[in-house]
Coordinates of C-alpha atoms and ligand atoms in Angstrom, one line a residue:
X1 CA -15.1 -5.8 -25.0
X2 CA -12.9 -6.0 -21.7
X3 CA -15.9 -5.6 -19.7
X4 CA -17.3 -9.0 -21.2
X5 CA -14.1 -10.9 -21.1
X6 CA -14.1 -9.7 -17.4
X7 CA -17.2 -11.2 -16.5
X8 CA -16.3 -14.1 -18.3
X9 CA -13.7 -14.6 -16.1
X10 CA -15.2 -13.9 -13.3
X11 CA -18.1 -16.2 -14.0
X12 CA -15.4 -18.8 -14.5
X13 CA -13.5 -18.4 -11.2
X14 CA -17.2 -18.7 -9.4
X15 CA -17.6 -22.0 -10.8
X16 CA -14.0 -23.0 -9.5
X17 CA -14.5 -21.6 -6.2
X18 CA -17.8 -24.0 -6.1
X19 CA -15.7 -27.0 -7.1
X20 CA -12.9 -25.9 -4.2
X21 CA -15.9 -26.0 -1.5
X22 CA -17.2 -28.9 -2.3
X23 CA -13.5 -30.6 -2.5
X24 CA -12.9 -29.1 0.9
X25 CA -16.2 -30.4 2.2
X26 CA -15.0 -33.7 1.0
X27 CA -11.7 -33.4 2.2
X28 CA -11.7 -32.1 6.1
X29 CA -14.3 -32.6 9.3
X30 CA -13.5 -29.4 10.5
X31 CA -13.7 -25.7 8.4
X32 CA -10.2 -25.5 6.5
X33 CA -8.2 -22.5 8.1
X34 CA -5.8 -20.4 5.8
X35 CA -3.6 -18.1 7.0
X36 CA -3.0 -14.5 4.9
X37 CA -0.1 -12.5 4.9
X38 CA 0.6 -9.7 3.0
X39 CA 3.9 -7.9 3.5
X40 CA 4.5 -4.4 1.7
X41 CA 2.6 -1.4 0.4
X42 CA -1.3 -0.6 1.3
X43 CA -2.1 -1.6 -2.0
X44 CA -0.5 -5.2 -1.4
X45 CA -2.8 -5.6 1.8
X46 CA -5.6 -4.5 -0.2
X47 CA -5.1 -7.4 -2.9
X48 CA -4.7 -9.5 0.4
X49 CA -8.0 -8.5 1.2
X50 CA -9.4 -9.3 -2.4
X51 CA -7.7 -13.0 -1.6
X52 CA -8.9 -13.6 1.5
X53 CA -12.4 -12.8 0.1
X54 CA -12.0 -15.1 -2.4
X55 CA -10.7 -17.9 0.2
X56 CA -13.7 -17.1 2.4
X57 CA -15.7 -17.8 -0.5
X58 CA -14.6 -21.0 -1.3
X59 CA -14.8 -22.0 2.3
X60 CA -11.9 -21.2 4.1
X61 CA -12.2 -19.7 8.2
X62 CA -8.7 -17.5 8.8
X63 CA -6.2 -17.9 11.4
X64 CA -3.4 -15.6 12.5
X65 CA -1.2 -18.5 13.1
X66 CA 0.6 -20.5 10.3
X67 CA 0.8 -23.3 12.2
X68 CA -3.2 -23.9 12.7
X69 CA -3.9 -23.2 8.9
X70 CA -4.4 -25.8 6.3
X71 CA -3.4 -23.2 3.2
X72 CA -0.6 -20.5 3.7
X73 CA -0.4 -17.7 1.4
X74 CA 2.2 -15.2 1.8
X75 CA 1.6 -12.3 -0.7
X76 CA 5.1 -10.6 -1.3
X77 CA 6.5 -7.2 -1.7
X78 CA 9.9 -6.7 -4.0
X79 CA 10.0 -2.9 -3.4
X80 CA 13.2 -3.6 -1.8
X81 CA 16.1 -6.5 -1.0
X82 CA 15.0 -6.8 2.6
X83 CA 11.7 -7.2 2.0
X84 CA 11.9 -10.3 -0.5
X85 CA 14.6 -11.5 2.3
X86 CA 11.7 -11.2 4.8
X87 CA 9.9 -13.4 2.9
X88 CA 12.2 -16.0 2.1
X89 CA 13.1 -16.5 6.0
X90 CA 9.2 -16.4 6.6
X91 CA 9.0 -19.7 4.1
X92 CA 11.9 -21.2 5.0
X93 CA 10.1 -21.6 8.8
X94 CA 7.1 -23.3 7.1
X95 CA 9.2 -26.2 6.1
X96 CA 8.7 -27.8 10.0
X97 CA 5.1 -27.1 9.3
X98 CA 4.7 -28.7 6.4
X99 CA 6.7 -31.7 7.9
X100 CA 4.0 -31.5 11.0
X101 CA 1.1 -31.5 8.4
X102 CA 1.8 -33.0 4.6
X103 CA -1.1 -31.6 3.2
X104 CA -1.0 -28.4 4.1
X105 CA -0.7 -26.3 0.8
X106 CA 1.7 -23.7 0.7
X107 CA 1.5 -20.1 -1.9
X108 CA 3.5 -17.1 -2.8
X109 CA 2.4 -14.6 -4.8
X110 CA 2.6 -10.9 -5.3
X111 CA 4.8 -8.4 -6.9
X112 CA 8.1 -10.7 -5.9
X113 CA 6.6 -14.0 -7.5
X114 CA 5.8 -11.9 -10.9
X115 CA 10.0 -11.8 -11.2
X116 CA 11.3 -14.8 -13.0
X117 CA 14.4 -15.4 -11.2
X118 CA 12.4 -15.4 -8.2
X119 CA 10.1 -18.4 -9.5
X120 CA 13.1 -20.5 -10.7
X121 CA 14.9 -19.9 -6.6
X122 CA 11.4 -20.9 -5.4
X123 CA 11.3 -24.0 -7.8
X124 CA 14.5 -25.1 -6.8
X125 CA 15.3 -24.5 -3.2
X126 CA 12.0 -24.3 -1.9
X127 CA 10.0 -27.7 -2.9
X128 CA 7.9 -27.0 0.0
X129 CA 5.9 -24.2 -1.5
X130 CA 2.8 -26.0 -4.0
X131 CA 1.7 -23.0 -5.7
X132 CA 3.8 -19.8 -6.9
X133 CA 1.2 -16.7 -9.3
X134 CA 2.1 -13.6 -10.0
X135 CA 0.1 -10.0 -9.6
X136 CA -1.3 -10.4 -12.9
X137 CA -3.4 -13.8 -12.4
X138 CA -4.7 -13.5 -8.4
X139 CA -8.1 -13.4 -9.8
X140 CA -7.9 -17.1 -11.0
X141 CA -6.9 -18.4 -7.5
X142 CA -9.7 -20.7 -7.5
X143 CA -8.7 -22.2 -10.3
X144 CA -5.2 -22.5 -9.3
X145 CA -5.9 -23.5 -5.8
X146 CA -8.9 -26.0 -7.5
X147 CA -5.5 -27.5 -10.0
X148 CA -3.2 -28.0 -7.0
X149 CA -5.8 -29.6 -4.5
X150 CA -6.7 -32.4 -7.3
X151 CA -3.5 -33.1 -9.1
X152 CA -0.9 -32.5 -6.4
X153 CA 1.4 -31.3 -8.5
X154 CA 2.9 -28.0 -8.2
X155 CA 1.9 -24.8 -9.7
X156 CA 3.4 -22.4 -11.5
X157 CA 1.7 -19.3 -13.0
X158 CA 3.4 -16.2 -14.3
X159 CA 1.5 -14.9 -16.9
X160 CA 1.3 -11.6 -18.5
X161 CA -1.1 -8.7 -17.4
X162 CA -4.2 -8.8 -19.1
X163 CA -4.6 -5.7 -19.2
X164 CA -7.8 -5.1 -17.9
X165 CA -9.3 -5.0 -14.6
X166 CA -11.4 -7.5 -13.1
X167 CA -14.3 -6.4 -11.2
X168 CA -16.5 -8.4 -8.5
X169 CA -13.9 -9.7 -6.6
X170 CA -15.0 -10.4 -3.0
X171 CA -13.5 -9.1 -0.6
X172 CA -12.6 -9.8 3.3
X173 CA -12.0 -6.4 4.9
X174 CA -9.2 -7.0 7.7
X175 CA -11.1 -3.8 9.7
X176 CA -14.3 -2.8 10.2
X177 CA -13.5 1.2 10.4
X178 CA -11.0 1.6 7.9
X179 CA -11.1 0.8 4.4
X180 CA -8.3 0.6 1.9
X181 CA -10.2 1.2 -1.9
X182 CA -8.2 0.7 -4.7
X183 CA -8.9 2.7 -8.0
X184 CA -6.2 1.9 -10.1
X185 CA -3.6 -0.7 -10.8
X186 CA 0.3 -0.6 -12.5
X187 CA 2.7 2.0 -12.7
X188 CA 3.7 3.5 -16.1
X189 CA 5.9 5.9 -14.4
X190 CA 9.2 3.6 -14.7
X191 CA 11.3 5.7 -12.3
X192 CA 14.6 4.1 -12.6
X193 CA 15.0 2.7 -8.9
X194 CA 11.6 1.1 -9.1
X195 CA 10.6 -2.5 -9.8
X196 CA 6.7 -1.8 -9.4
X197 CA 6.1 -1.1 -13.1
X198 CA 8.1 -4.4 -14.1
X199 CA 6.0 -6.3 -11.9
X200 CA 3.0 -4.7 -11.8
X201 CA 2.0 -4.0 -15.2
X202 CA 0.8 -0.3 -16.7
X203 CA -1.5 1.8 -15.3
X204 CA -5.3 0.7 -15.8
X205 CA -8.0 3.1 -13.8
X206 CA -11.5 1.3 -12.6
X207 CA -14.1 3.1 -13.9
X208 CA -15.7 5.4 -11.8
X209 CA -19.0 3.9 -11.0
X210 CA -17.6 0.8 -9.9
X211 CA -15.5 3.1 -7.3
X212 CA -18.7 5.1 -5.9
X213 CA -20.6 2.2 -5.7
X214 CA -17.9 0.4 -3.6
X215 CA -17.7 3.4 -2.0
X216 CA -21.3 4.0 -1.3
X217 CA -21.3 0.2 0.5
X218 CA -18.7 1.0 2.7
X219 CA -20.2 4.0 4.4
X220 CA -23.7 2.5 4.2
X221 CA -21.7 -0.2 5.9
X222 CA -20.5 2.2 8.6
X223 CA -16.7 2.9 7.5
X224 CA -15.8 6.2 8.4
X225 CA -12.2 6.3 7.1
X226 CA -11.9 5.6 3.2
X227 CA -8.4 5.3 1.6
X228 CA -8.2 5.3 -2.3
X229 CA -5.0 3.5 -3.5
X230 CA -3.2 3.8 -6.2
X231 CA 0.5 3.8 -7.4
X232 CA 0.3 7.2 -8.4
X233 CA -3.9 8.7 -7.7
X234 CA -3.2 11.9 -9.4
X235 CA -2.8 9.9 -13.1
X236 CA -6.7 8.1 -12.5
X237 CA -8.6 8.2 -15.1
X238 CA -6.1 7.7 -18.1
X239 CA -7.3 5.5 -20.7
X240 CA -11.3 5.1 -19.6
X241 CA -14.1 6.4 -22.0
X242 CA -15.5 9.1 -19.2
X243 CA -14.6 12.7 -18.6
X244 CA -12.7 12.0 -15.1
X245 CA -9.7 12.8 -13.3
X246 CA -8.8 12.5 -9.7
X247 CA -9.9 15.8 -8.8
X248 CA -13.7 15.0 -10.2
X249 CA -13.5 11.2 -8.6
X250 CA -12.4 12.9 -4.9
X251 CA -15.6 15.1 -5.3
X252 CA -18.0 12.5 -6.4
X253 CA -16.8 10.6 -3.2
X254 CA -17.2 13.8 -1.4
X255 CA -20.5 13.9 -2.3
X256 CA -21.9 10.6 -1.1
X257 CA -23.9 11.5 1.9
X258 CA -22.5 10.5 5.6
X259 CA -20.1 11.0 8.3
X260 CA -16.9 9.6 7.4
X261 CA -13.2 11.1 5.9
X262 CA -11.8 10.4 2.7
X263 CA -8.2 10.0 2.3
X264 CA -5.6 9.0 -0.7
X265 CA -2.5 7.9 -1.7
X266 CA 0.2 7.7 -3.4
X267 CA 0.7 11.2 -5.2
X268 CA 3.3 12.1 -7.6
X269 CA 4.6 15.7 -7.8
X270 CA 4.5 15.7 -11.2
X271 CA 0.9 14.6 -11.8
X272 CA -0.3 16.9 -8.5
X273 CA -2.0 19.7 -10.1
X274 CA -2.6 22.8 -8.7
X275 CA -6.4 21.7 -9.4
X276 CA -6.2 19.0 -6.9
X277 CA -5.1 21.1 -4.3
X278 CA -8.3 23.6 -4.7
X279 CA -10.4 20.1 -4.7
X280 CA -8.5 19.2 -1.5
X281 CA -9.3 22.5 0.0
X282 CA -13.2 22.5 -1.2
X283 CA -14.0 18.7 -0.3
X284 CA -14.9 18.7 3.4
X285 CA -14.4 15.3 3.6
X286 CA -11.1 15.4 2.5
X287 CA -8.4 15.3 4.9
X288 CA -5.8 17.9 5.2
X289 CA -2.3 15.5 4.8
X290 CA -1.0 14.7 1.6
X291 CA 1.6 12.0 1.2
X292 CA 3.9 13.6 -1.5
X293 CA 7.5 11.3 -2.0
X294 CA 9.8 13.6 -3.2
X295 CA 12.6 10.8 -2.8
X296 CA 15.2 13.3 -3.0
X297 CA 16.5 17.1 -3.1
X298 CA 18.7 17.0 -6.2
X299 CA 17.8 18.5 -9.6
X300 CA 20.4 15.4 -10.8
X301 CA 19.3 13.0 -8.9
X302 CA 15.5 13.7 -10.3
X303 CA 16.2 13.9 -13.7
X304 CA 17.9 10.4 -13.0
X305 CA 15.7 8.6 -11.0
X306 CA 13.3 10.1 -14.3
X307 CA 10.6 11.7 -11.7
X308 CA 10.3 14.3 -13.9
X309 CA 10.2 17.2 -11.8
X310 CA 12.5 19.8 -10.1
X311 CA 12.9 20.6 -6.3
X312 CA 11.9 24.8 -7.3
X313 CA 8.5 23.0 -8.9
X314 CA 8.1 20.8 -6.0
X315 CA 8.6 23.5 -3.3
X316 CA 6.5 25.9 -5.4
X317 CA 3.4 23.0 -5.0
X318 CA 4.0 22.9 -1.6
X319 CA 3.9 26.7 -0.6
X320 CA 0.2 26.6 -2.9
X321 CA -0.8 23.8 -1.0
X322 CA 0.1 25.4 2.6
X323 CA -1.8 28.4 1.6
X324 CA -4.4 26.7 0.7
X325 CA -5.1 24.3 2.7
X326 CA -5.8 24.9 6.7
X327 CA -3.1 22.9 8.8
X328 CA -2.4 20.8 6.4
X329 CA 0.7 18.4 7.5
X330 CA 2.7 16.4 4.3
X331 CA 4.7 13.3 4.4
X332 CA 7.3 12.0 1.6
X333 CA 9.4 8.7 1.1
X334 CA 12.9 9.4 0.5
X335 CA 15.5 6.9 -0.9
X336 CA 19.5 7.9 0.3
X337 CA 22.3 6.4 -1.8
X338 CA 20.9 6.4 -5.1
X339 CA 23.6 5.3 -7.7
X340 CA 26.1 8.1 -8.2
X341 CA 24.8 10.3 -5.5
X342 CA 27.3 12.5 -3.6
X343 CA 27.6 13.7 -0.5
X344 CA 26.6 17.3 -1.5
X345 CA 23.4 16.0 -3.3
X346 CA 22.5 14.4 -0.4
X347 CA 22.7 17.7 1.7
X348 CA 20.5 19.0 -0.8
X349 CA 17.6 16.5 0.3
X350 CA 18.4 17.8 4.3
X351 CA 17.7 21.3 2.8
X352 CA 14.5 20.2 1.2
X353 CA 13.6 18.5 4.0
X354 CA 14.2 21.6 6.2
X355 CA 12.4 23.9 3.6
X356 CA 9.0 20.9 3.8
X357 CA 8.9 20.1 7.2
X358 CA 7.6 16.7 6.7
X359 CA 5.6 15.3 9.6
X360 CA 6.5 11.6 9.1
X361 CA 9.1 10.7 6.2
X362 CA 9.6 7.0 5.3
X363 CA 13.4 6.6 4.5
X364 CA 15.0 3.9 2.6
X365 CA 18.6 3.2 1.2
X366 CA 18.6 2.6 -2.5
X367 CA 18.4 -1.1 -2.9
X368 CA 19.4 -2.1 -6.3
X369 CA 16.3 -4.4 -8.1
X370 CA 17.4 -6.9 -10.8
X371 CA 15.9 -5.6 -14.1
X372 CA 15.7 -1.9 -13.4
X373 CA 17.4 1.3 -15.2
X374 CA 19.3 2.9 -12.1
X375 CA 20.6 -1.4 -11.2
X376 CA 23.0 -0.8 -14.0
X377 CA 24.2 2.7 -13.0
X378 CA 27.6 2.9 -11.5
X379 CA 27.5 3.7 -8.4
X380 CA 30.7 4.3 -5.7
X381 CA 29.2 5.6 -2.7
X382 CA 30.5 2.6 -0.5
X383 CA 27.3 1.5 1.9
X384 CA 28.9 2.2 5.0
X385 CA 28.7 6.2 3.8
X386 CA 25.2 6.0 2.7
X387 CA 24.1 4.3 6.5
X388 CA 26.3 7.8 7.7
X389 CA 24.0 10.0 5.4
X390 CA 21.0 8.0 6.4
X391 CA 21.5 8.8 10.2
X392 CA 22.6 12.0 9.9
X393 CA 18.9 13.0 8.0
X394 CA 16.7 10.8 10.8
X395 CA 18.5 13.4 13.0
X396 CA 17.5 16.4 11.4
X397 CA 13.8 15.0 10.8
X398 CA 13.4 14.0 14.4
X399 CA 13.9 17.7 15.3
X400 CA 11.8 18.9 12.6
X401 CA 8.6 16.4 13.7
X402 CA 8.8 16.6 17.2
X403 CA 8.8 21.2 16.7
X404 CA 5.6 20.2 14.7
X405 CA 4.4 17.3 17.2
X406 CA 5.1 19.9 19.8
X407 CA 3.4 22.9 17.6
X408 CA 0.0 20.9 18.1
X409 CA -0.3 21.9 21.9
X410 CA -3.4 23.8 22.8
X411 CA -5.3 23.1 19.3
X412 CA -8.3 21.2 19.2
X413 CA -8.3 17.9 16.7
X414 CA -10.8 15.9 15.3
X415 CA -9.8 11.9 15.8
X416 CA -11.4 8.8 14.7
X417 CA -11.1 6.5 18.1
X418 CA -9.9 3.3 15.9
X419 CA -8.7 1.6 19.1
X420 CA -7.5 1.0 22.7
X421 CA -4.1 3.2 23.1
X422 CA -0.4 1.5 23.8
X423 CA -1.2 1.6 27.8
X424 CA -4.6 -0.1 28.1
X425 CA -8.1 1.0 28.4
X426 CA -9.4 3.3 29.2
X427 CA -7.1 5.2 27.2
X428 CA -7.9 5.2 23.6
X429 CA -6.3 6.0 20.2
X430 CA -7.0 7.4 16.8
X431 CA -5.9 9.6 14.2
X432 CA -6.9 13.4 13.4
X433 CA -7.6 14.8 10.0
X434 CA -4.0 15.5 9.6
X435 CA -3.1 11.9 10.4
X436 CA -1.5 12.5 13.9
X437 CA -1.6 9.6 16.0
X438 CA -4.1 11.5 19.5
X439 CA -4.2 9.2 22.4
X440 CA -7.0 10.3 25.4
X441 CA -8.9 8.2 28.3
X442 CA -12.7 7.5 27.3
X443 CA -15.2 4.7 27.2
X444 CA -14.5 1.9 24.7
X445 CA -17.9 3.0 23.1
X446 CA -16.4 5.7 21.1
X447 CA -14.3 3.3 19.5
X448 CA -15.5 3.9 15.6
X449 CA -16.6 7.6 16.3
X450 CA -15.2 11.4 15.5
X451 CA -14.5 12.7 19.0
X452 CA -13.0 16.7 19.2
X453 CA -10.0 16.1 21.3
X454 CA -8.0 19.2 23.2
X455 CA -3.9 18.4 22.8
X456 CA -2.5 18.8 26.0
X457 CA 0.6 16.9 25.8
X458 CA 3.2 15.8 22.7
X459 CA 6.1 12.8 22.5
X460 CA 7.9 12.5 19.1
X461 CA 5.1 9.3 18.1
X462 CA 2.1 10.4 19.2
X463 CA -0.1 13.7 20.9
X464 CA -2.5 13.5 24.3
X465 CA -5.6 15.1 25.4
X466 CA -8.6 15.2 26.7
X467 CA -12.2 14.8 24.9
X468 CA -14.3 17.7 25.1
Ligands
5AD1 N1 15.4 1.2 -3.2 C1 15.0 1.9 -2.1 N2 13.8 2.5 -2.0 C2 12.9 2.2 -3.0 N3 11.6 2.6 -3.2 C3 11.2 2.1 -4.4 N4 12.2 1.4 -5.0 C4 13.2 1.5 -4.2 C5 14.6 1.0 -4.2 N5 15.0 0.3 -5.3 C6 10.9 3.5 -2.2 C7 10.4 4.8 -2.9 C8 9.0 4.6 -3.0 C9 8.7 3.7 -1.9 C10 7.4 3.0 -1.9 O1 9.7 2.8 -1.8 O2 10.7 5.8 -2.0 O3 8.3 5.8 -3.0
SF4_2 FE1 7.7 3.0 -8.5 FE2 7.7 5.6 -9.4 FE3 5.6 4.0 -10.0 FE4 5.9 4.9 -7.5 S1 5.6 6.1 -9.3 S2 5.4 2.8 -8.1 S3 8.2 4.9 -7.3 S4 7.8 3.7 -10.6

């Protein structure tokens, strides 16, 4: 029944994107530029790809430069205060744009637009921006974009999620040796920091053969690098009528013939099963990191943030996992400060962190989000203390990464070259299996290809070697 009320739609937004070209063809002598930009999570740039195929679609050439395009689209990210900040300053700035060039049309969308207070500051200190959706309606764009063209009014759309999943979206990849493949959309997890589920709707998984076949494209395609998304992988396959779960989806993408690595994220602890790991393991194709957010290292500050796990069940995942899986290097997010947190809690996560050794950890201060469980929690830690604790665990990490950075000396690593390295040819750089950044000199012709580089040489960001 979904399935036909998706095609429906779909049908419908082809028609729109038809009328939008030939309004465009109408309306400008030279090929109408829009300008993307997606701030935020992987799965946010993915959607930004979905857009941007749509845009091409209807016409539209791209520009990196906001000032050249004749649509703006800035697809938003609420995960935190500073990032909606970000955005805000990055629309204010298009106001001497739009004053350079009336009929440029100006969007926002994304996960900060789906928040009502948002739309209503938007409405009424920014008259500049002509078109405002949320994450639930991006698939209509060419209807929106089609109402705002001809009427010149502006456009509002908020609407609910629909809750199903449209498929046949076109989409502009922004690279042509990574891919980002998203196989699930929402959150139902509601951890009590987090504003995704509010804005992002539940949890609906693609159904599997859509995912293979995309798959199969992209290394028929030649992407060597696939990167399923999800806000939490290890929960696909709730709620479709087929025998799946993550484990079975990694190896069915295992299994598609070809030379190219798959990798996934995000994971939750609680959902990680020790059956996944073995699937890890067995899948050759599958790379040995794991991006596990633990967010913090107190049994109180869990059950809180309603993660549903402990630190002894966490650690006792990771130790399986270390066994079982050769060299295998882990990365977390952690948040600092969350309400009610104390100083002691706080040394708990150090411990963690100690017991883990993350290679990479992205750290945040709490950030209280309007709407949210833990925004109502008191919370007295003053936020020149939680900067303090904040530094003082970047110092332990930077120990711990660059013992492991350091550790990598002498081995061998298999890298995918994915570009010229931060000096200029002919040095190149790429990314090993376990998702260390390996810089080495070589001809720009491997760029795209596994090469086996020797580690010579390791600086806190990066390792160096030479191809053999
Ligand atoms: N404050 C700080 N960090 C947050 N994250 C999510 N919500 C918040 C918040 N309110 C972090 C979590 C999550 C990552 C994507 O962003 O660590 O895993
Ligand atoms: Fe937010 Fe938790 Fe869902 Fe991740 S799993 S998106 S942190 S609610």
């Amino acid at each position: 029944m979904s399935s036909a009320k998706a095609q429906d739609i779909l049908v419908k937004q082809q028609e729109y994107s038809v009328k939008v070209r030939e309004l465009l063809m109408q309306r400008y002598t030279h090929m109408p530029l829009a300008h993307v930009h997606s701030f935020g999570c992987q799965q946010n740039i993915s959607d930004g790809e979905h857009i941007k195929g749509m845009l091409a679609q209807m016409g539209y050439g791209f520009t990196d430069s906001p000032d050249d395009a004749d649509f703006v689209l800035y697809n938003t990210c609420a995960v935190r205060e500073n990032a909606e900040d970000r955005v805000f300053g990055n629309v204010g700035n298009l106001v001497h744009c739009k004053r350079r060039k009336p009929d440029m049309v100006i969007a926002l969308c994304g996960c900060m637009t789906q928040q009502e207070h948002i739309a209503q500051k938007v409405k009424k200190s920014y008259p500049h921006v002509n078109l405002v959706f949320g994450t639930h309606v991006t698939h209509t764009l060419p209807e929106m974009l089609y109402k705002t063209l001809v009427s010149h009014k502006r456009t509002f759309d908020l609407s609910d999620d629909i809750g199903f999943i449209v498929e046949g979206i076109p989409v502009h990849r922004d690279g042509n040796i990574k891919a980002w493949l998203p196989i699930m959309q929402g959150c139902d997890n509601f951890c009590t920091y987090c504003i995704v589920p509010h804005v992002r709707g539940r949890e609906k998984s693609r159904s599997s053969r859509y995912i293979i076949e995309e798959a199969r494209q992209l290394v028929a395609d030649g992407y060597k690098e696939i990167t399923l998304l999800g806000q939490n992988v290890n929960s696909y396959g709730k709620g479709l009528d087929e025998d799946i779960n993550f484990s079975k989806l990694l190896r069915m993408i295992n299994d598609i013939p070809g030379d190219f690595r798959i990798r996934f994220m995000t994971s939750h602890p609680k959902d990680c099963t020790r059956e996944l790991i073995d699937t890890i393991a067995e899948c050759d194709k599958v790379c040995n990191n794991i991006h596990l957010p633990v967010q913090c290292g107190s049994n109180r500050v869990l059950k809180e943030m309603n993660r549903h796990y402990t630190v002894e069940a966490y650690l006792e995942l990771i130790d399986y996992a270390k066994k079982k899986i050769p060299g295998l290097t882990l990365t977390s997010d952690i948040i600092v400060g969350f309400p009610g947190e104390t100083y002691e809690e706080f040394c708990e996560t150090l411990e963690l962190i100690k017991k883990v050794r993350y290679t990479n950890m992205y750290t945040f201060i709490y950030s209280p989000r309007n709407g949210t469980r833990a925004a109502k929690m008191p919370d007295p830690a003053t936020a020149a203390e939680k900067s303090k604790w904040f530094r003082e665990m970047l110092d332990v990490q930077a120990v711990i990464n660059q013992e492991l950075m350091d550790s990598k000396v002498g081995t061998v690593q298999r890298v995918l070259v994915d570009g010229i390295g931060k000096t200029g040819a002919p040095r190149l750089a790429g990314r090993s299996d376990d998702n260390t950044i390996v810089e080495f000199d070589g001809s720009s012709d491997l760029i795209g290809k596994f090469v086996n580089v020797q580690i010579t040489k390791a600086l806190n960001w990066a390792v160096f070697g030479e191809i053999i």
